[in-house]
Short mmCIF file of C-alpha atoms in Angstrom, two decimals:
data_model
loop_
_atom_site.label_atom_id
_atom_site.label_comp_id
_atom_site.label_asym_id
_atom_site.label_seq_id
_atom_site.Cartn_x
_atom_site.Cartn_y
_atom_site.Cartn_z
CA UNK A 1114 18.60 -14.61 33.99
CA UNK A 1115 17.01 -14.42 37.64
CA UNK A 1116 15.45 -10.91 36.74
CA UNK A 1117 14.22 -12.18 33.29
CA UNK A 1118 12.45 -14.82 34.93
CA UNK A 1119 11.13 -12.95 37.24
CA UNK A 1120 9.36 -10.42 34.78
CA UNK A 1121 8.15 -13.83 33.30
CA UNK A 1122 6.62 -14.77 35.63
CA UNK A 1123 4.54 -11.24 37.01
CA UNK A 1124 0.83 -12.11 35.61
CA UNK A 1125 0.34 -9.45 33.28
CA UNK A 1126 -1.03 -9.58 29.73
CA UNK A 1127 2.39 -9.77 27.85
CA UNK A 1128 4.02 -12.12 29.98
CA UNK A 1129 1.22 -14.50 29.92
CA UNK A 1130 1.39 -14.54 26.00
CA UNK A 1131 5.22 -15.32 26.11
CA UNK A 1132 4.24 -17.60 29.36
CA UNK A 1133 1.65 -19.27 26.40
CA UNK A 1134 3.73 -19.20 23.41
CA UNK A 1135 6.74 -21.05 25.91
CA UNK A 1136 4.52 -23.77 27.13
CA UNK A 1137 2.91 -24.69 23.78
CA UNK A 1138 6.40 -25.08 22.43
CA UNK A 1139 7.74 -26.78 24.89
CA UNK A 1140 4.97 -29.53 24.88
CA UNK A 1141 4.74 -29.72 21.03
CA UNK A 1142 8.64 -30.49 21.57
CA UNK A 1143 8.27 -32.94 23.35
CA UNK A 1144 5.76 -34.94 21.67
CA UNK A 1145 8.25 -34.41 18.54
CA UNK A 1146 10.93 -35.61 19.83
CA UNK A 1147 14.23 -34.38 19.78
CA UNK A 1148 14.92 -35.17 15.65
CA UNK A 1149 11.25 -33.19 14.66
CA UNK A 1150 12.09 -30.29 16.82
CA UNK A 1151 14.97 -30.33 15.16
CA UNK A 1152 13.50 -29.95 11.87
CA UNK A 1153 11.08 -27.24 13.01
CA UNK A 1154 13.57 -25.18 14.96
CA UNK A 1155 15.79 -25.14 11.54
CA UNK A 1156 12.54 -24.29 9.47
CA UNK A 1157 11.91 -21.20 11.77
CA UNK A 1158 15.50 -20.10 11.92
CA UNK A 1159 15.42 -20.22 7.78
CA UNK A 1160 11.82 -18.56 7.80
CA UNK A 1161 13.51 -15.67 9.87
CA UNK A 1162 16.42 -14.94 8.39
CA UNK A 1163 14.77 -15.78 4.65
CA UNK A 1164 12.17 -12.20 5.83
CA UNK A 1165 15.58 -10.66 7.09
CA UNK A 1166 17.93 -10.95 4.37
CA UNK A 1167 14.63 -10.45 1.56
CA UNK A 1168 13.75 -7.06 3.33
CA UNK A 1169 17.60 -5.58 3.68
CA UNK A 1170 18.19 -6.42 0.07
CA UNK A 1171 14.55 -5.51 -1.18
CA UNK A 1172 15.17 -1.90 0.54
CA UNK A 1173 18.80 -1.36 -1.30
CA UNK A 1174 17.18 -2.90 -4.24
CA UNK A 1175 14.42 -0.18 -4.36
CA UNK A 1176 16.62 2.51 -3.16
CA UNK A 1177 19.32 2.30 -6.14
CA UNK A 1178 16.41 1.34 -8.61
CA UNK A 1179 13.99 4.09 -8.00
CA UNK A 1180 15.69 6.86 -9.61
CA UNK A 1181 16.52 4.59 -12.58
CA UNK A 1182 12.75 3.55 -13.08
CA UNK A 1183 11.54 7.41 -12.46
CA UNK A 1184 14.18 8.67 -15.66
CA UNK A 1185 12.32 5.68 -17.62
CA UNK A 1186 8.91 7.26 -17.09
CA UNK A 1187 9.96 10.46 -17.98
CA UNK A 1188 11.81 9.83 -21.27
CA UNK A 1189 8.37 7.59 -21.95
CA UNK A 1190 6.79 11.41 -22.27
CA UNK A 1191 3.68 9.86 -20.92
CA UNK A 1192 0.79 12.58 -20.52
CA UNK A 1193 -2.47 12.27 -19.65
CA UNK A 1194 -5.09 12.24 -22.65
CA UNK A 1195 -7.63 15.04 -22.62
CA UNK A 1196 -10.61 12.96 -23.45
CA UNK A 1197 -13.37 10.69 -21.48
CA UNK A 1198 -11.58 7.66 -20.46
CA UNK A 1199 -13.36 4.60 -18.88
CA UNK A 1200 -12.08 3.27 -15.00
CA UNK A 1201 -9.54 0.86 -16.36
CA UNK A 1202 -8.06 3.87 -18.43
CA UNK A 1203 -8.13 6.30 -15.30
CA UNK A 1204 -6.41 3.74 -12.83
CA UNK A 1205 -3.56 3.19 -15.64
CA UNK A 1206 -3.02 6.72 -15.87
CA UNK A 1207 -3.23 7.81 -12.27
CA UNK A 1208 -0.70 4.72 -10.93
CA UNK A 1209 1.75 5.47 -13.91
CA UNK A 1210 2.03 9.04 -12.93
CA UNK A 1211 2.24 8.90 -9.78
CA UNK A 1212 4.63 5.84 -9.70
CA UNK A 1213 6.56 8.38 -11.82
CA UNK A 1214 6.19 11.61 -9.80
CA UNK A 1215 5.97 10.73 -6.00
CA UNK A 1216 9.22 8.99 -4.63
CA UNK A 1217 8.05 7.51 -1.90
CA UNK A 1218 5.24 5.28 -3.87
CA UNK A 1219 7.47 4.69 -6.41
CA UNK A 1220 10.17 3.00 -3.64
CA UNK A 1221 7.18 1.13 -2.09
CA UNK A 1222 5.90 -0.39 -5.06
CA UNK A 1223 9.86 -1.32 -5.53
CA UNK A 1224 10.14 -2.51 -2.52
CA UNK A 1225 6.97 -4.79 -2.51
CA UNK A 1226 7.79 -6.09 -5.37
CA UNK A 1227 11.52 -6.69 -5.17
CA UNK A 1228 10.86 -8.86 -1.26
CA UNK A 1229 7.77 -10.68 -2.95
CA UNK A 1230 10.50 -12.25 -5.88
CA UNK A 1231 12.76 -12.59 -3.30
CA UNK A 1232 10.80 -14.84 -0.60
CA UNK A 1233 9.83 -16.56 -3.85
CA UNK A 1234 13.54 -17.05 -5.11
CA UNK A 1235 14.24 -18.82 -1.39
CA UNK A 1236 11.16 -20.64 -1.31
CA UNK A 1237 11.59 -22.63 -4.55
CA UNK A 1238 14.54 -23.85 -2.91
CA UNK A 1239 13.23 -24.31 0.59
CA UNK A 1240 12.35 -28.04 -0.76
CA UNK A 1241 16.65 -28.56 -1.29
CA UNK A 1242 17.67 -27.40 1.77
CA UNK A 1243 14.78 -29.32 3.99
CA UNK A 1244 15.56 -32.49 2.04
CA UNK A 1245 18.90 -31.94 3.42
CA UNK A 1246 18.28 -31.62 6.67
CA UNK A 1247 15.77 -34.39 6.34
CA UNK A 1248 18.83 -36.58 5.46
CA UNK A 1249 20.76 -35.42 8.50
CA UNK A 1250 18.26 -36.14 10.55
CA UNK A 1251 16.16 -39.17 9.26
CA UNK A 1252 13.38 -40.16 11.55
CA UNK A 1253 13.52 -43.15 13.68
CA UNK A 1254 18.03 -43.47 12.90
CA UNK A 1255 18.79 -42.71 17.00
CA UNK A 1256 15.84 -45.41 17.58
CA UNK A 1257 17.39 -48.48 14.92
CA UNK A 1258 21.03 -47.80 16.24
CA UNK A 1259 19.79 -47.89 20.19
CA UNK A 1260 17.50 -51.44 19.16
CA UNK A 1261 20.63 -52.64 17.27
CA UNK A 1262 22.46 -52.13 20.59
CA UNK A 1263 20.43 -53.38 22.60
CA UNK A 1264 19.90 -50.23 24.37
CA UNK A 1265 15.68 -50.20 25.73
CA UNK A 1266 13.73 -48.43 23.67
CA UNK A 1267 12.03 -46.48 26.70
CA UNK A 1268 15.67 -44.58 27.81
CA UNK A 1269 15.79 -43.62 24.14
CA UNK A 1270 12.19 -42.27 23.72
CA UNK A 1271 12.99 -40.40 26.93
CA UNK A 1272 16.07 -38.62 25.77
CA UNK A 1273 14.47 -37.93 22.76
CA UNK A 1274 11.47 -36.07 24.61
CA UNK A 1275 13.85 -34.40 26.74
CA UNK A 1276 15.67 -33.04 23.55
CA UNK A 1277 12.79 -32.32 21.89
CA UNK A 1278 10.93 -30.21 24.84
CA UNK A 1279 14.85 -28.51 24.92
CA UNK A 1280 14.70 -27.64 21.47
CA UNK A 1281 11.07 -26.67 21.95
CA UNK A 1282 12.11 -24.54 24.22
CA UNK A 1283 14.51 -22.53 22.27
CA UNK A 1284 11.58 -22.41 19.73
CA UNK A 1285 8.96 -20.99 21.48
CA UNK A 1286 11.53 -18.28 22.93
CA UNK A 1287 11.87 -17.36 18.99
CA UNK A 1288 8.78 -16.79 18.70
CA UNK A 1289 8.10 -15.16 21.90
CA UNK A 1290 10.91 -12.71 20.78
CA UNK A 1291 9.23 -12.24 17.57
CA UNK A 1292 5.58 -11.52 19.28
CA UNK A 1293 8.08 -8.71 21.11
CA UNK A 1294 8.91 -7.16 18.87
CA UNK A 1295 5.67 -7.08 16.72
CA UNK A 1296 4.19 -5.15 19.57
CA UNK A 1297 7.84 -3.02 19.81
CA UNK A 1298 6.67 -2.11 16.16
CA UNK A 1299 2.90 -1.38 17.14
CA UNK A 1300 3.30 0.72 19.82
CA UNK A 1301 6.21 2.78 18.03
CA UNK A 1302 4.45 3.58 15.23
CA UNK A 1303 1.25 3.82 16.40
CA UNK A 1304 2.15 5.39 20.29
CA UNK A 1305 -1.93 6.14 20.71
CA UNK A 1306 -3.67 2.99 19.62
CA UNK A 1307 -5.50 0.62 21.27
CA UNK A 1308 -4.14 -1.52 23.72
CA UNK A 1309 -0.35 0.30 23.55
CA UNK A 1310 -1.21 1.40 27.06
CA UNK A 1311 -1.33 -2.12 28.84
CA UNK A 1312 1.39 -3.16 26.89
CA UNK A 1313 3.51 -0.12 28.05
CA UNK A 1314 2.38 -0.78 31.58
CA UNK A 1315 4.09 -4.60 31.07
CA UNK A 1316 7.41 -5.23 33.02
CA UNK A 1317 8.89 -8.27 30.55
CA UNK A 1318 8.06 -5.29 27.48
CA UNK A 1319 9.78 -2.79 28.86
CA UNK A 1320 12.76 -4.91 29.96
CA UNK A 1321 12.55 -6.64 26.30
CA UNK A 1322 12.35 -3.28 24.60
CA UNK A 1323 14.93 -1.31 26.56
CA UNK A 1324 17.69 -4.23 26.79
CA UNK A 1325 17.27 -6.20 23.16
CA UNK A 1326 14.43 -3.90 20.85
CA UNK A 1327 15.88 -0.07 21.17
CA UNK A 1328 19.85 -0.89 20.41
CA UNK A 1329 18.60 -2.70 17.48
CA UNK A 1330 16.14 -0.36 16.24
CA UNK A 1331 17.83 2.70 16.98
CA UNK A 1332 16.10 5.69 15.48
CA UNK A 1333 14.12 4.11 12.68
CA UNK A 1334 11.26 3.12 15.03
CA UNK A 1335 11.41 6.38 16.40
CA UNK A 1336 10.77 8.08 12.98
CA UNK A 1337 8.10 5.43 13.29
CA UNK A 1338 4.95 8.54 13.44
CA UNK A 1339 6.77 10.55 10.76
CA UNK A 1340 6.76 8.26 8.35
CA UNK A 1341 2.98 7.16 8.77
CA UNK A 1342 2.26 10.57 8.48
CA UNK A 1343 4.24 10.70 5.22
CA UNK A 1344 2.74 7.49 3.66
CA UNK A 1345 -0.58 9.16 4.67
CA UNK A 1346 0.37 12.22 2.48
CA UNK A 1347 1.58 10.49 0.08
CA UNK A 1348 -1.56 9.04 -0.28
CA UNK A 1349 -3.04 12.37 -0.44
CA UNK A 1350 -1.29 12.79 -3.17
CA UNK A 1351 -2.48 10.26 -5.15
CA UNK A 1352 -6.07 11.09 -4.73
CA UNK A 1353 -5.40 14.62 -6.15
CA UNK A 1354 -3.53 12.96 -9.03
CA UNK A 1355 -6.90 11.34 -9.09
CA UNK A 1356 -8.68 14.18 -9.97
CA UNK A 1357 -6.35 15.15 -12.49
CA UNK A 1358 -6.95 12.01 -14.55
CA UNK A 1359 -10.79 12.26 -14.19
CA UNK A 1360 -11.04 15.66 -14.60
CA UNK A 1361 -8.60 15.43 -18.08
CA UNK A 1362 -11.57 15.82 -20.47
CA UNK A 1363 -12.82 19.61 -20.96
CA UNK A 1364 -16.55 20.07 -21.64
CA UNK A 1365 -17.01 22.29 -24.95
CA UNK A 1366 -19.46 24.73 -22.55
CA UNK A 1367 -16.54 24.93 -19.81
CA UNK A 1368 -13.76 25.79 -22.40
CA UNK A 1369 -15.79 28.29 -23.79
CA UNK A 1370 -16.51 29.96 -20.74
CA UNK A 1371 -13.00 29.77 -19.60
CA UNK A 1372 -12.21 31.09 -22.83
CA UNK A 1373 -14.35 34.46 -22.60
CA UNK A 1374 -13.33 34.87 -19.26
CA UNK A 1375 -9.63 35.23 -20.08
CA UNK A 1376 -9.86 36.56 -23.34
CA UNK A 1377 -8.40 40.01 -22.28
CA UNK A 1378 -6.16 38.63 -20.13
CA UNK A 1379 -2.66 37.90 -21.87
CA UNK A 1380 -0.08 37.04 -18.58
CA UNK A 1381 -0.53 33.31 -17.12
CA UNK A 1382 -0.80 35.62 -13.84
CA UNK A 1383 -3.75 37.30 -15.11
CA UNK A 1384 -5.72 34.25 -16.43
CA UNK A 1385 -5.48 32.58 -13.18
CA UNK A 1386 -6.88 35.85 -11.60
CA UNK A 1387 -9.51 35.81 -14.16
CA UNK A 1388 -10.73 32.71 -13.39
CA UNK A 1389 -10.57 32.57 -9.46
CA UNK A 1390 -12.87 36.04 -9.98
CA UNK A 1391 -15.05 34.25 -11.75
CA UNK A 1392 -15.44 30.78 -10.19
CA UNK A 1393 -15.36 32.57 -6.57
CA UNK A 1394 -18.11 34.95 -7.48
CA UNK A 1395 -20.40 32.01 -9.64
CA UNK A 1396 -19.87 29.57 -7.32
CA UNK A 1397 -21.86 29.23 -4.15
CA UNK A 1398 -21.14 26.83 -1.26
CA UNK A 1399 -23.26 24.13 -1.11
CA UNK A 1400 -24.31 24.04 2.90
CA UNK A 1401 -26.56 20.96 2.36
CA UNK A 1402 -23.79 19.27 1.16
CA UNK A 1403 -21.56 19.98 3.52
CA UNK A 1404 -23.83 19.13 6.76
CA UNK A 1405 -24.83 15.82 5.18
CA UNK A 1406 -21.49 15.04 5.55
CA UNK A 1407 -20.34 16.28 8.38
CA UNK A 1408 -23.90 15.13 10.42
CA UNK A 1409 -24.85 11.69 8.13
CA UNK A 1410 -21.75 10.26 6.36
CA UNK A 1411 -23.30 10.49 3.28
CA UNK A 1412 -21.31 12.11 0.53
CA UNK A 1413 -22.53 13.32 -2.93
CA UNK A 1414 -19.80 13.05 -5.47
CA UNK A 1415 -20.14 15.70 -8.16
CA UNK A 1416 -18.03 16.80 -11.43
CA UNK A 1417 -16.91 19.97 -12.63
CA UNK A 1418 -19.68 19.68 -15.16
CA UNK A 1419 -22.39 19.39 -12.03
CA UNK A 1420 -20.71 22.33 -9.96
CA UNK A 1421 -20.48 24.55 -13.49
CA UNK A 1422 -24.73 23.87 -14.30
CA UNK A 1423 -25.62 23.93 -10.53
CA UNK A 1424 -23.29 26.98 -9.59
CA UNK A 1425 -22.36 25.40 -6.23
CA UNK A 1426 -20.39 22.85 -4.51
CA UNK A 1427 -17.84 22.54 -1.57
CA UNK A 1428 -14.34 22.93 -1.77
CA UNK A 1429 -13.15 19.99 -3.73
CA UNK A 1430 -15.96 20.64 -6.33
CA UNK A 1431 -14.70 24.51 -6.61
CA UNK A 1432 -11.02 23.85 -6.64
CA UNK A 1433 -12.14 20.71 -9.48
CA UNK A 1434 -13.74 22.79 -11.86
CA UNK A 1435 -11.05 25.87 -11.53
CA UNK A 1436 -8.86 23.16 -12.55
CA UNK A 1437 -10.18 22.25 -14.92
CA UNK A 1438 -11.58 25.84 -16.57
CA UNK A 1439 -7.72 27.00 -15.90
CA UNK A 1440 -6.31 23.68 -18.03
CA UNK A 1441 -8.50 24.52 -21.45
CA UNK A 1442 -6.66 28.02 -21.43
CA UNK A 1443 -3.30 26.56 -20.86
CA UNK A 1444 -2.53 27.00 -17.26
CA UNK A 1445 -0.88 23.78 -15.46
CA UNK A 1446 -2.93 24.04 -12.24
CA UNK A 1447 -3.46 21.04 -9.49
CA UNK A 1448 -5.85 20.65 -6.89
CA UNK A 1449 -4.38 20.51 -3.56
CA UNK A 1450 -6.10 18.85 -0.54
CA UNK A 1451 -5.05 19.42 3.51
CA UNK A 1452 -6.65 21.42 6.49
CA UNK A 1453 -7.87 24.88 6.33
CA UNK A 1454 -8.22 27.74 8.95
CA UNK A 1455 -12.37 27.19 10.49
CA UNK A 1456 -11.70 30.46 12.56
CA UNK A 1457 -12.58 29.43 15.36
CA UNK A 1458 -9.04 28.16 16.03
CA UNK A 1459 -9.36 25.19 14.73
CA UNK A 1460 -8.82 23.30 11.18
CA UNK A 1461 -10.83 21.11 9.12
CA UNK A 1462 -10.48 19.45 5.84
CA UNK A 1463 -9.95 21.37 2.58
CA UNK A 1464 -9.08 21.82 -0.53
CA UNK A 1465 -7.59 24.44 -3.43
CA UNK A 1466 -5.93 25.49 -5.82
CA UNK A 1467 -2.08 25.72 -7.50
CA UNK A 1468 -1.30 27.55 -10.45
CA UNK A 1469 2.33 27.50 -11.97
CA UNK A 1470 3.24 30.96 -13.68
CA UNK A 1471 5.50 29.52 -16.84
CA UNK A 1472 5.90 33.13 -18.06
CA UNK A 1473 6.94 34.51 -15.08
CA UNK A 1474 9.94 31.86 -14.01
CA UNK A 1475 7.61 28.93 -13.38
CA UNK A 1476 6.95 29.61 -9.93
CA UNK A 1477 3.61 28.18 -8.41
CA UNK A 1478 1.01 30.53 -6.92
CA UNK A 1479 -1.85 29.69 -4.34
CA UNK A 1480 -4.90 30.38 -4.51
CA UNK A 1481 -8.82 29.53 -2.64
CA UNK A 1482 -11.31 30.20 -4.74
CA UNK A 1483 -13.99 29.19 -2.47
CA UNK A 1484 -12.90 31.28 0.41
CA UNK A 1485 -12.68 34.60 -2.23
CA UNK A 1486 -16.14 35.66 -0.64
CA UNK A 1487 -14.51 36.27 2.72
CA UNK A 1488 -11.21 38.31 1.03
CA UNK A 1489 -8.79 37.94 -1.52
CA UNK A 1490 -7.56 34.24 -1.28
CA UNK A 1491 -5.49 34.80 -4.59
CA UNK A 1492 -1.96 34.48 -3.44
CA UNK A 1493 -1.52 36.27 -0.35
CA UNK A 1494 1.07 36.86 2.48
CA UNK A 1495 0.64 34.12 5.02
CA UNK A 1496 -1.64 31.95 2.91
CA UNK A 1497 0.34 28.50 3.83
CA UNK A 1498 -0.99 29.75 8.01
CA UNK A 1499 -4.63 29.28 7.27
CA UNK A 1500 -3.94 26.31 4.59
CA UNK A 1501 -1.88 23.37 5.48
CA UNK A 1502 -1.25 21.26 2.73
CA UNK A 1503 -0.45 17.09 2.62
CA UNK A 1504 2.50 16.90 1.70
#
């Protein structure tokens, strides 16, 4: 106890917050008294383990309904339409999808929506169990039986402050826990952010984190980077589901194109080939573009139809329109975003292209259409070195 209070005490940002967070409690206690700290120090104790039980059973929840709710999807045969479609339609279509083909959106959604009926569930009956307590302890019951006894008022408002700034006490030691381990959380998962260096640098965190945060934890915490990282991807993958859904309707000039370009092609192998010729000798790279993004912020969105009457665009506008060129001769293609090689060493955002071979066991084949000026990007050795995808 001695060498907790002692960390307490050391004026340092953290300990000065749980110094706060004690004091405030403590006083608000006692001008409660010892029957309305009572009250409050049951409603927090309900309010934490109402967000503890809610989360364990929203995460098993989502965990053994995710694979049911994924088989739904796919016996609904849901595909998206080739034909303009207006926002509404494209958010429907890009959420369904995805909710059915990424796992870990699909258990998020689950999981949000599971612990948001659950802290529902225990608030409607929040009101029963309060009035409960409220009945146990009435205000002003201590003060009637002390008056009745003839017992002065005074020594009982005393004892009742004294309980109350004891119960206030325990309260704001709650919640100084809880402020704990919200920055236990913060500087796990985010290890570089702002302000995780003066809070690593405090004596009562470490000692808080090391003694009562990492047993709990354990490795989850730890995996804390890892899965930000994979959320982040996942994300990614949403956006290129994105383009998927917009890009679904196939201009009559594209098709036709598409068309005479793989007309004497018969393999799935040799259509894709076709095309990435085509698109990576048509299609020139927009440097304008690129610097006014890179220099400005300002970013010039663009669809397959623009890139295939302006013959250029940067990656995402190449990799778009193979996609969609490569759909209206009945390839199943996505566009796939990450980091590419800048050969200097370095990587910087990028995106291309996936084609699955159905007549030759299904396999999917990479390929870079906008890089085909500086080589053969169509599926070579080592392509995953210089293109790192987000997933």
């Amino acid at each position: 106890m001695h060498a907790w209070v002692q960390t307490l005490l050391k004026p340092e940002p953290v300990a000065l917050m749980a110094v706060l967070i004690l004091l405030v409690s403590l006083i608000t206690g006692m001008r409660r008294g010892a029957s309305g700290s009572a009250k409050h120090l049951f409603f927090f104790i309900w309010q934490a383990a109402a967000v503890v039980v809610s989360l364990l059973l929203a995460g098993s929840g989502a965990m053994y309904a995710s694979p049911f709710v994924r088989d739904w999807l796919v016996e609904r045969g849901i595909a998206i339409p080739r034909e303009e479609m207006g926002g509404l339609k494209q958010f429907w279509y890009t959420a369904i999808t995805s909710l059915r083909d990424f796992e870990l959106l699909r258990f998020g959604a689950l999981f949000l929506l599971l612990y948001a009926l659950l802290r529902l569930l225990l608030h409607a009956v929040e009101p029963i169990v309060f009035g409960l307590v409220d009945g146990l302890l009435p205000r002003g019951r201590d003060m009637r039986r002390t008056e009745r006894s003839g017992t002065m008022p005074f020594i009982s408002g005393t004892a009742s402050r004294t309980t109350g700034a004891m119960l206030g006490a325990l309260l704001g030691g709650g919640r100084a826990f809880i402020a704990m381990a919200c920055l236990f959380v913060y500087v796990s998962i985010l290890p570089n952010a702002f302000g995780t260096d003066i809070i690593r640098d405090s004596a009562l965190y470490n000692k808080t984190a090391s003694e009562l945060l990492d047993p709990v934890a354990g490795d989850v915490l730890k995996r804390g980077p890892v899965f930000t990282e994979a959320v982040e991807a996942e994300f990614r993958r949403v956006l290129e589901r994105k383009y998927d859904v917009i890009d679904a309707a196939i201009p009559p000039n594209i098709e036709a194109a598409a068309a005479a370009v793989t007309k004497n092609s018969p393999t799935d192998e040799q259509k894709a080939r076709a095309l990435y010729d085509w698109v990576g000798t048509r299609i020139a790279y927009d440097w304008d573009k690129a610097d006014n993004y890179v220099e400005r912020g300002i970013w010039k969105e663009q669809t397959p139809t623009d890139t295939f009457a302006t013959r250029k665009g940067v990656c995402i506008d190449v990799a778009r329109l193979y996609a969609v060129m490569a759909r209206s001769v009945g390839l199943e293609v996505r566009v796939v975003t990450g980091v590419g090689a800048t050969g200097n060493g370095g990587y910087g955002p990028h995106a291309w292209n996936e084609v699955k071979l159905a007549d030759a066991g299904g396999k999917w084949i990479p390929l870079d259409a906008t890089w085909a000026s500086s080589g053969d990007w169509f599926n070579p050795q080592g392509f995953s070195k210089s293109h790192i995808r987000d997933v």
